[in-house]
PDB file of C-alpha atoms in Angstrom:
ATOM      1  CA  UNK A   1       0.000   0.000   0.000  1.00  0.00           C
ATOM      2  CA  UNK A   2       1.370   3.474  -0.861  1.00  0.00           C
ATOM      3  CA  UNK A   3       2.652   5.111   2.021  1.00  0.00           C
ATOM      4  CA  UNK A   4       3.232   8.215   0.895  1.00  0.00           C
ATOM      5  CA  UNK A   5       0.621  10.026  -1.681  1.00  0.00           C
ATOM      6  CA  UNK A   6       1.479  13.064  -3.626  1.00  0.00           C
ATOM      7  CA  UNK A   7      -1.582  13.753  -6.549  1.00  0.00           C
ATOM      8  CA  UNK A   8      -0.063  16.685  -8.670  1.00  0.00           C
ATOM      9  CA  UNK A   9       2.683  14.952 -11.019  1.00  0.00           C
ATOM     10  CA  UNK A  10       2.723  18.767 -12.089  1.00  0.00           C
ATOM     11  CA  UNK A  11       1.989  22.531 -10.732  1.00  0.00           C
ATOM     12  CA  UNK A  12       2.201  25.718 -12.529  1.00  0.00           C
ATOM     13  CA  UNK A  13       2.190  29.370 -10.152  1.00  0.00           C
ATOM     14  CA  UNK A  14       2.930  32.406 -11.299  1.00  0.00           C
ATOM     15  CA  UNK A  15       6.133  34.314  -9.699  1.00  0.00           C
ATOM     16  CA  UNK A  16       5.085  36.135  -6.103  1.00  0.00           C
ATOM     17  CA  UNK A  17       1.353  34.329  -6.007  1.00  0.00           C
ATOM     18  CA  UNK A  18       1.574  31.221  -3.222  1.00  0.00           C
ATOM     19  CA  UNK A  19       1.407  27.567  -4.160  1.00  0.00           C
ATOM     20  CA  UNK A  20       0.247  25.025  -2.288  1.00  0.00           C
ATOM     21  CA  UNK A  21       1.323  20.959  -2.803  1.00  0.00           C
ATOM     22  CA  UNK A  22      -0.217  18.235  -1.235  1.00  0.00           C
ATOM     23  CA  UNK A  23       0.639  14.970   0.641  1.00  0.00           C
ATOM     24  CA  UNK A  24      -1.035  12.582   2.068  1.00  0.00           C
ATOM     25  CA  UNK A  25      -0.089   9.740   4.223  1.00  0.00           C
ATOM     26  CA  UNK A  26      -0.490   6.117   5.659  1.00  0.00           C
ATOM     27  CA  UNK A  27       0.102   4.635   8.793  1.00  0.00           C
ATOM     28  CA  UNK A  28      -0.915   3.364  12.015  1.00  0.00           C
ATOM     29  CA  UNK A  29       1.931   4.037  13.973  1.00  0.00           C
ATOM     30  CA  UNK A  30       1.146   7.137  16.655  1.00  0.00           C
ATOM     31  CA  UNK A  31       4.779   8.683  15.915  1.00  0.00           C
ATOM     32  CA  UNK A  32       6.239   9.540  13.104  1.00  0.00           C
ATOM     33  CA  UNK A  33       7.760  12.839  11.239  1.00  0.00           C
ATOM     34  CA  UNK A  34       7.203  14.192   7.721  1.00  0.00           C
ATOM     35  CA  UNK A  35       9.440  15.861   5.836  1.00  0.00           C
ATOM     36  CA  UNK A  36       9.561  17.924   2.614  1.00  0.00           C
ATOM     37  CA  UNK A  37      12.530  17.992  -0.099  1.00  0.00           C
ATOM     38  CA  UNK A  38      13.328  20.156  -3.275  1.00  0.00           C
ATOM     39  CA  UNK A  39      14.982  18.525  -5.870  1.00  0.00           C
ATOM     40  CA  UNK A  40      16.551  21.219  -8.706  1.00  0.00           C
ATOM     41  CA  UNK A  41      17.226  19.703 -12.104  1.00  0.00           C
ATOM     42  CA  UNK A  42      21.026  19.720 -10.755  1.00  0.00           C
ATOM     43  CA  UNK A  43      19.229  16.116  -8.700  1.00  0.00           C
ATOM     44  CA  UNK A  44      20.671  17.080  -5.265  1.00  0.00           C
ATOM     45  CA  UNK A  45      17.848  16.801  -2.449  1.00  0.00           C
ATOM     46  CA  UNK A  46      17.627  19.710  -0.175  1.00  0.00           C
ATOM     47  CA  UNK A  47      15.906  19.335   3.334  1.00  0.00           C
ATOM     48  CA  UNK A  48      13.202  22.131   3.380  1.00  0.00           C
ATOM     49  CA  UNK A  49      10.828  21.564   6.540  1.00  0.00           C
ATOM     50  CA  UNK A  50      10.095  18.577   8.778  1.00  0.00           C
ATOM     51  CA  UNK A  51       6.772  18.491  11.356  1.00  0.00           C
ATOM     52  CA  UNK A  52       6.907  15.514  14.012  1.00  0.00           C
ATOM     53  CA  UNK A  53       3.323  13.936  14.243  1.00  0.00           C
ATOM     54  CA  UNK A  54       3.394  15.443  18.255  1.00  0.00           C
ATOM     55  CA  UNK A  55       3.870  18.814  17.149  1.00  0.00           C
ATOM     56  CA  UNK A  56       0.869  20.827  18.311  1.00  0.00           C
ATOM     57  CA  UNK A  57       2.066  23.898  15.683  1.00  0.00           C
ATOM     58  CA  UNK A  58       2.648  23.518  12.238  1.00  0.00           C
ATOM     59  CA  UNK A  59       6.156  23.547  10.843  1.00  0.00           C
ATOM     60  CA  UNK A  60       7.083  27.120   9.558  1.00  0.00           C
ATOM     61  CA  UNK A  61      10.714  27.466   7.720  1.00  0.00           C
ATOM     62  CA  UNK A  62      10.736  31.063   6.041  1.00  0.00           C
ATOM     63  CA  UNK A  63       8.701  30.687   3.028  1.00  0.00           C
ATOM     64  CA  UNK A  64       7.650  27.757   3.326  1.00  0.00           C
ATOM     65  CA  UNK A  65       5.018  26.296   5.916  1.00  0.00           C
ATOM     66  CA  UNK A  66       3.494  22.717   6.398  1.00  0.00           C
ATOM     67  CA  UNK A  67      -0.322  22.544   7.150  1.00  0.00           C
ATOM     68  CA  UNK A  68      -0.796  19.532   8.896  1.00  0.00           C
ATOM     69  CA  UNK A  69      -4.086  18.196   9.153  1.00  0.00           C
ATOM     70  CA  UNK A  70      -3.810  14.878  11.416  1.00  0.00           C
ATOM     71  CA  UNK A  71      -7.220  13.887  11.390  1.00  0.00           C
ATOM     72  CA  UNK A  72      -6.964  14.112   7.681  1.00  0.00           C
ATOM     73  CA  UNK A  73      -3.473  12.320   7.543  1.00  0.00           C
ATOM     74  CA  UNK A  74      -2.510  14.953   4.728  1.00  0.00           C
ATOM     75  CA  UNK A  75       1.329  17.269   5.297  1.00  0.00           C
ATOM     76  CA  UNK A  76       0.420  19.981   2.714  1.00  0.00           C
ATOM     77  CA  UNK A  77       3.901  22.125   1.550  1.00  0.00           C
ATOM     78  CA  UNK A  78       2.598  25.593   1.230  1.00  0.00           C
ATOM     79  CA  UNK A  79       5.045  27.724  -0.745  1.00  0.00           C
ATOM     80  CA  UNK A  80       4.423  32.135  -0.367  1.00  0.00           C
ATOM     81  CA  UNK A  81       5.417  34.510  -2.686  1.00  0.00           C
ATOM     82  CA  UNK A  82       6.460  32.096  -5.124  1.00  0.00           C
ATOM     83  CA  UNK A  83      10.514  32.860  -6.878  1.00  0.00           C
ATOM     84  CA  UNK A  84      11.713  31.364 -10.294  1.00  0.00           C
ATOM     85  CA  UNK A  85      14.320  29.797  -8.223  1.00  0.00           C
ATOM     86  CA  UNK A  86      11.484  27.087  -6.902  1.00  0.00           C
ATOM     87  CA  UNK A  87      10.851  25.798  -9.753  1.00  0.00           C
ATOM     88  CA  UNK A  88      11.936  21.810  -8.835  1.00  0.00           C
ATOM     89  CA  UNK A  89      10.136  18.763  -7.781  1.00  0.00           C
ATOM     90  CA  UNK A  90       8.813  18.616  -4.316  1.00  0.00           C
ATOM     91  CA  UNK A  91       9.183  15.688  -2.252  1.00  0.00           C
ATOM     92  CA  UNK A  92       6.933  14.211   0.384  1.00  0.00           C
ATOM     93  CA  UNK A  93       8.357  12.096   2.692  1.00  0.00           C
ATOM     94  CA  UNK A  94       7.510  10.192   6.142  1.00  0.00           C
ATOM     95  CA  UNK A  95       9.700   8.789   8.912  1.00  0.00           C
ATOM     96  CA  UNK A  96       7.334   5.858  10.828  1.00  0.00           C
ATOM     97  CA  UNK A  97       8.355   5.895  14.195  1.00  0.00           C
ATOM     98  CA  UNK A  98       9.639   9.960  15.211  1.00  0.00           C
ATOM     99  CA  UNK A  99      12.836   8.545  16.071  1.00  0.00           C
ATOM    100  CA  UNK A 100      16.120   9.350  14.798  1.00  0.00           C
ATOM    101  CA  UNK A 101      16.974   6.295  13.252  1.00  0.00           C
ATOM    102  CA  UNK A 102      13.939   4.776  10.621  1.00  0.00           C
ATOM    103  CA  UNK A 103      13.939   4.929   7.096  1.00  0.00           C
ATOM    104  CA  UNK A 104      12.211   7.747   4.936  1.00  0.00           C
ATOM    105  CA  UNK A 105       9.624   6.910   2.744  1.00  0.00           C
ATOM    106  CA  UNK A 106       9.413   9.437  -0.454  1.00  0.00           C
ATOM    107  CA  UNK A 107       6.107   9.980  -2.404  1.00  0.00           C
ATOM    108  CA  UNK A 108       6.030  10.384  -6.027  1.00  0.00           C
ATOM    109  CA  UNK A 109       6.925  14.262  -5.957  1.00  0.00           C
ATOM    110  CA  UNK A 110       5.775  17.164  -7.724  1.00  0.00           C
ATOM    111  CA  UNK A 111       7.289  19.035 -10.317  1.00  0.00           C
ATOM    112  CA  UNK A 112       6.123  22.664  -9.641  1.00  0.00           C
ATOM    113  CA  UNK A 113       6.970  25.407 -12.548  1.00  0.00           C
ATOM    114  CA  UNK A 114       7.032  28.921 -11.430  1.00  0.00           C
ATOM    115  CA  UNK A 115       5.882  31.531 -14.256  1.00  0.00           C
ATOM    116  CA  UNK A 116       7.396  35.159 -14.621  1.00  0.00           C
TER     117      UNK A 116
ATOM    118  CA  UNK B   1      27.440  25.040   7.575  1.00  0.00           C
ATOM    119  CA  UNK B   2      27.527  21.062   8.003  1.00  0.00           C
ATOM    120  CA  UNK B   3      27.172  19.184   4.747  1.00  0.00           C
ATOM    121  CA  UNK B   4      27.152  15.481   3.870  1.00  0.00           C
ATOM    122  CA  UNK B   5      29.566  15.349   1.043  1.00  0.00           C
ATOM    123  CA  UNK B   6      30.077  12.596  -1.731  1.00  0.00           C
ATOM    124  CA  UNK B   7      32.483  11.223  -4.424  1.00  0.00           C
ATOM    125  CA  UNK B   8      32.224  10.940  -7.224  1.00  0.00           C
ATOM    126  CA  UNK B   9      29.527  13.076  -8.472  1.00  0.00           C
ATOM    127  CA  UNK B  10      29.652  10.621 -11.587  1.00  0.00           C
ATOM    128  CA  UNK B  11      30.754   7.190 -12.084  1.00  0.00           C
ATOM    129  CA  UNK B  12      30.623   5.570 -15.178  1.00  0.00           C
ATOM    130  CA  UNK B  13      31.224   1.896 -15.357  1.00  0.00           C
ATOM    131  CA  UNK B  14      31.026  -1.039 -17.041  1.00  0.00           C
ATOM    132  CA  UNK B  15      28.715  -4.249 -16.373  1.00  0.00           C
ATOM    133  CA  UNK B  16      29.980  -6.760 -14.056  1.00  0.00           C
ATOM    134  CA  UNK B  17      32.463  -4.199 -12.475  1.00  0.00           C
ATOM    135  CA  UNK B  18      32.548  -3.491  -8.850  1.00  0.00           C
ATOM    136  CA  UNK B  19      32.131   0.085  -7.394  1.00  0.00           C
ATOM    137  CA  UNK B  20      32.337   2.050  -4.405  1.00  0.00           C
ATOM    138  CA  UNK B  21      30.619   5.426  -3.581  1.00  0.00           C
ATOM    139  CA  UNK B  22      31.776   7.287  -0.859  1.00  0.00           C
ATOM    140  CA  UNK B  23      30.304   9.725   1.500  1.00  0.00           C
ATOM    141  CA  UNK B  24      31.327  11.581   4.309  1.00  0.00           C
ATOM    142  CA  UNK B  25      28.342  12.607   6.790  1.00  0.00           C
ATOM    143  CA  UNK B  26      27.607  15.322   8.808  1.00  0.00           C
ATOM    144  CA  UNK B  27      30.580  15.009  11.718  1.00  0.00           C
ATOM    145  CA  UNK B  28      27.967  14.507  15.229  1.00  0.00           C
ATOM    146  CA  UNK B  29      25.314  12.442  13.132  1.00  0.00           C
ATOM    147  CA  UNK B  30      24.952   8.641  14.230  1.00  0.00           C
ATOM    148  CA  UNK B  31      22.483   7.517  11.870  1.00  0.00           C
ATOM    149  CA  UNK B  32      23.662   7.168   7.852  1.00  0.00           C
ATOM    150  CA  UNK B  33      21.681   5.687   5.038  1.00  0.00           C
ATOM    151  CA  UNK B  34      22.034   5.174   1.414  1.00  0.00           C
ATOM    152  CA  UNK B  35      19.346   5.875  -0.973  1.00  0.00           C
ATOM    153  CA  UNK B  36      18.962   5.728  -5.044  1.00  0.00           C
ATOM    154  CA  UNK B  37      16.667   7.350  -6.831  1.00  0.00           C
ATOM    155  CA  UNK B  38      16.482   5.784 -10.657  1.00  0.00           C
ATOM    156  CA  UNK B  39      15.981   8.627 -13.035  1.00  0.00           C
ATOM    157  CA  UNK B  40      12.395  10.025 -13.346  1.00  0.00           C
ATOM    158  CA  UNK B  41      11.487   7.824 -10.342  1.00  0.00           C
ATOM    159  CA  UNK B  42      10.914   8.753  -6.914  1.00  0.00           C
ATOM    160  CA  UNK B  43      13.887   8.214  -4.214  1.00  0.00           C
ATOM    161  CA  UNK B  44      14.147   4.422  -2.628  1.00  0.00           C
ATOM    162  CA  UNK B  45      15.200   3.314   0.622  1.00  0.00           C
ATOM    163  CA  UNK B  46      18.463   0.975   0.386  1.00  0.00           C
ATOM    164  CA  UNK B  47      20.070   0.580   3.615  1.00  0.00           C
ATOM    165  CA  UNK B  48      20.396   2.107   7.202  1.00  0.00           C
ATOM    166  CA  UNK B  49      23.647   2.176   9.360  1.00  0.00           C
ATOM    167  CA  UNK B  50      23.816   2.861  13.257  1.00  0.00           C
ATOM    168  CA  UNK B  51      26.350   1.856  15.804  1.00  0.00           C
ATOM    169  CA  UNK B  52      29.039  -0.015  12.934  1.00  0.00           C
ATOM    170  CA  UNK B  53      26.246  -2.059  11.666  1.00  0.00           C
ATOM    171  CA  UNK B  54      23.570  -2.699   9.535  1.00  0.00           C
ATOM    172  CA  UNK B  55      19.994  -1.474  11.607  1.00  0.00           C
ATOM    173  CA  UNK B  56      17.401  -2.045   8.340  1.00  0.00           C
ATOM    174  CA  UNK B  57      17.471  -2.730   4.714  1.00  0.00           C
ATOM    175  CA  UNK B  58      15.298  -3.000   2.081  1.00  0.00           C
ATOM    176  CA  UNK B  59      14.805  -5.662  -0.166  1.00  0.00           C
ATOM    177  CA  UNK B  60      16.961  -3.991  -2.984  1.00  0.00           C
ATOM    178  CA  UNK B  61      19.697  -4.419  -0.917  1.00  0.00           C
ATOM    179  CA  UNK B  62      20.743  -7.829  -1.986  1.00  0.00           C
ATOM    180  CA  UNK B  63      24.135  -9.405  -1.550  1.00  0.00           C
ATOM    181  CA  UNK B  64      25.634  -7.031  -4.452  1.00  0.00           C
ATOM    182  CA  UNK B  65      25.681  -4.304  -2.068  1.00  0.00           C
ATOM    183  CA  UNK B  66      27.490  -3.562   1.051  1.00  0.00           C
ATOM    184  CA  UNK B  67      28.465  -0.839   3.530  1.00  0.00           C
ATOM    185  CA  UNK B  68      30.730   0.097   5.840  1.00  0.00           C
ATOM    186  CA  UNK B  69      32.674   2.731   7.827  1.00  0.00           C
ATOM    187  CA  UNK B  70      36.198   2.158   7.341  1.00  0.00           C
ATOM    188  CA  UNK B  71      36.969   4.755   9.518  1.00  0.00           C
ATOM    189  CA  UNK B  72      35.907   7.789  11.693  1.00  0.00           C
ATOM    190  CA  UNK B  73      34.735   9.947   8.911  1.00  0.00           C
ATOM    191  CA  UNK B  74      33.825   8.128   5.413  1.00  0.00           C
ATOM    192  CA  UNK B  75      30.536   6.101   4.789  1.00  0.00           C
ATOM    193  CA  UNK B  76      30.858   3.836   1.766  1.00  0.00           C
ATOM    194  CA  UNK B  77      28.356   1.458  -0.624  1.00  0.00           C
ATOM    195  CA  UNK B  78      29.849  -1.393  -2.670  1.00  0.00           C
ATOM    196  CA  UNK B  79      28.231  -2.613  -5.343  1.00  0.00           C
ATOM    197  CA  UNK B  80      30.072  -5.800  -6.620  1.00  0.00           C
ATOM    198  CA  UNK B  81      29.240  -6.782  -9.746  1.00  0.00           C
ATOM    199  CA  UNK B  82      26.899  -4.106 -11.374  1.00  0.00           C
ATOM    200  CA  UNK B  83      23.797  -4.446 -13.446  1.00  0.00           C
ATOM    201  CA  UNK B  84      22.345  -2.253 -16.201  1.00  0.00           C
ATOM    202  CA  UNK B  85      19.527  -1.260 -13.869  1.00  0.00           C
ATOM    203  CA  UNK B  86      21.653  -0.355 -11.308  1.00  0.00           C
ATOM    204  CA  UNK B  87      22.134   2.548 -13.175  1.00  0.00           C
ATOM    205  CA  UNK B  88      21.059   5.682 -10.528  1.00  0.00           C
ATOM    206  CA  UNK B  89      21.490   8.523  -8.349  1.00  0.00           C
ATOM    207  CA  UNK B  90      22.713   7.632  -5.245  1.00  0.00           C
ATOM    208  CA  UNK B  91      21.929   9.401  -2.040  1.00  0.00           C
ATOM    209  CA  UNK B  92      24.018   9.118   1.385  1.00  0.00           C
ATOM    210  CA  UNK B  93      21.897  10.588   3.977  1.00  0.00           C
ATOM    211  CA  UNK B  94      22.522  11.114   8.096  1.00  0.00           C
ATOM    212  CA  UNK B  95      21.209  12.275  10.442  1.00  0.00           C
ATOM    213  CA  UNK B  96      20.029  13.570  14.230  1.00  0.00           C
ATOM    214  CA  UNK B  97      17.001  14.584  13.916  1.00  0.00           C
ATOM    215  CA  UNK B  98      16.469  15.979  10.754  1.00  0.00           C
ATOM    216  CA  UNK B  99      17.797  13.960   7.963  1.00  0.00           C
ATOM    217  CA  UNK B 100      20.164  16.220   5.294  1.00  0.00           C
ATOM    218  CA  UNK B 101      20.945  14.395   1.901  1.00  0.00           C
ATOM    219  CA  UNK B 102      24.438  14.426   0.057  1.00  0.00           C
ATOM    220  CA  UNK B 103      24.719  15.665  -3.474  1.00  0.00           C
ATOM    221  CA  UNK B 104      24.277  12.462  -4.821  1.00  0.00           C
ATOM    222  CA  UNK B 105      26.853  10.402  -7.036  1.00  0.00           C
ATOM    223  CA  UNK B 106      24.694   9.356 -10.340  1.00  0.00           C
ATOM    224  CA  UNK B 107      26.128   5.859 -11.316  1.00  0.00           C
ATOM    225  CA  UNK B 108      25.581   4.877 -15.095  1.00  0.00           C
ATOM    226  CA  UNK B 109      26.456   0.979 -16.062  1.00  0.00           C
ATOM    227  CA  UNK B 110      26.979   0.247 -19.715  1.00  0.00           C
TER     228      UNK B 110
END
């Protein structure tokens, strides 16, 4: 069963407006931590936010902010005041078990395109 | 800042050859991983590495591959004998909390 879900193979926004991309998730373990990545078309993965499944906040990191909806199981990556420079695909990905030491578990990803 | 670093960035090799990618994680991390992510595809889980030994691995990791940390520092994945489809980028990974990815060597067999 797909642990991970991310829907949007592909999201345009236009430069300044704010994008949101969604992920949902599968598990029944009570802790665990999701994290998102940026991939640039140069293939390294950068570490962009992470929210532990205990956190009563949602994760902010500058621009970018995680809505976490529990109930709903979904770790939406909301992007504001979208730059050319985040145009990449967007990686979902979940930790079972919010310790240090488990595996993470990517979704598909997203390829978002920012328009001037 | 702290970086996990790798080498090579590219490794081109032929089929049946053995390799070894290297990575160096982040100095205070105890936890390291390797991932690969085959291109187009989303990134896979290959192996974990705590405490000098193997903690999980998935069921790519078959007896091709192996790790180890030959020292204090360095982090490596053998591959012994490639295959066409091993062809990939390949992800080191540590971590305390959160986990911070390496550049990623991209491995093509021919």
């Amino acid at each position: 069963a797909q642990k991970i879900t991310q829907t949007q193979p592909g999201m345009f926004v236009q430069e300044k407006e704010a994008v949101t991309l969604d992920c949902t998730y599968d598990t029944s373990d009570q802790s665990y931590g999701l994290f998102w990545y940026k991939q640039p078309s140069s293939g390294e993965m950068i570490f962009l936010i992470y929210q532990g499944s205990y956190d009563e906040q949602n994760a902010t990191e500058g621009r970018y902010s995680l809505n976490f909806q529990k109930a709903r199981k979904s770790a939406n990556l909301v992007i504001s005041a979208s730059q050319l420079g985040d145009s990449a695909m967007y990686f979902c990905a979940m930790r079972e078990e919010e310790t240090s030491g488990s595996r993470l578990t990517f979704g598909e990803g997203t390829q978002l395109t920012v328009n001037p | 800042e702290p970086e996990v670093t790798q080498t090579p960035s590219h490794q081109v090799t032929q089929m049946g050859q053995e390799v070894i990618l290297r990575c160096v994680p982040i100095s205070n991390h105890l936890y390291f991983y390797w991932y690969r992510q085959i291109l187009g595809q989303k990134v896979e889980f290959l192996v974990s590495f705590y405490n000098n030994e193997i903690s999980e691995k998935s069921e790519i990791f078959d007896d091709q591959f192996s790790v180890e940390r030959p020292d204090g520092s360095n982090f490596t994945l053998k591959i012994r004998s490639t295959k066409l489809e091993d062809s990939a980028m390949y992800f080191c990974a540590s971590n305390s909390a959160e986990q911070y990815f390496g550049p990623g060597t991209r491995l093509t067999v021919t």
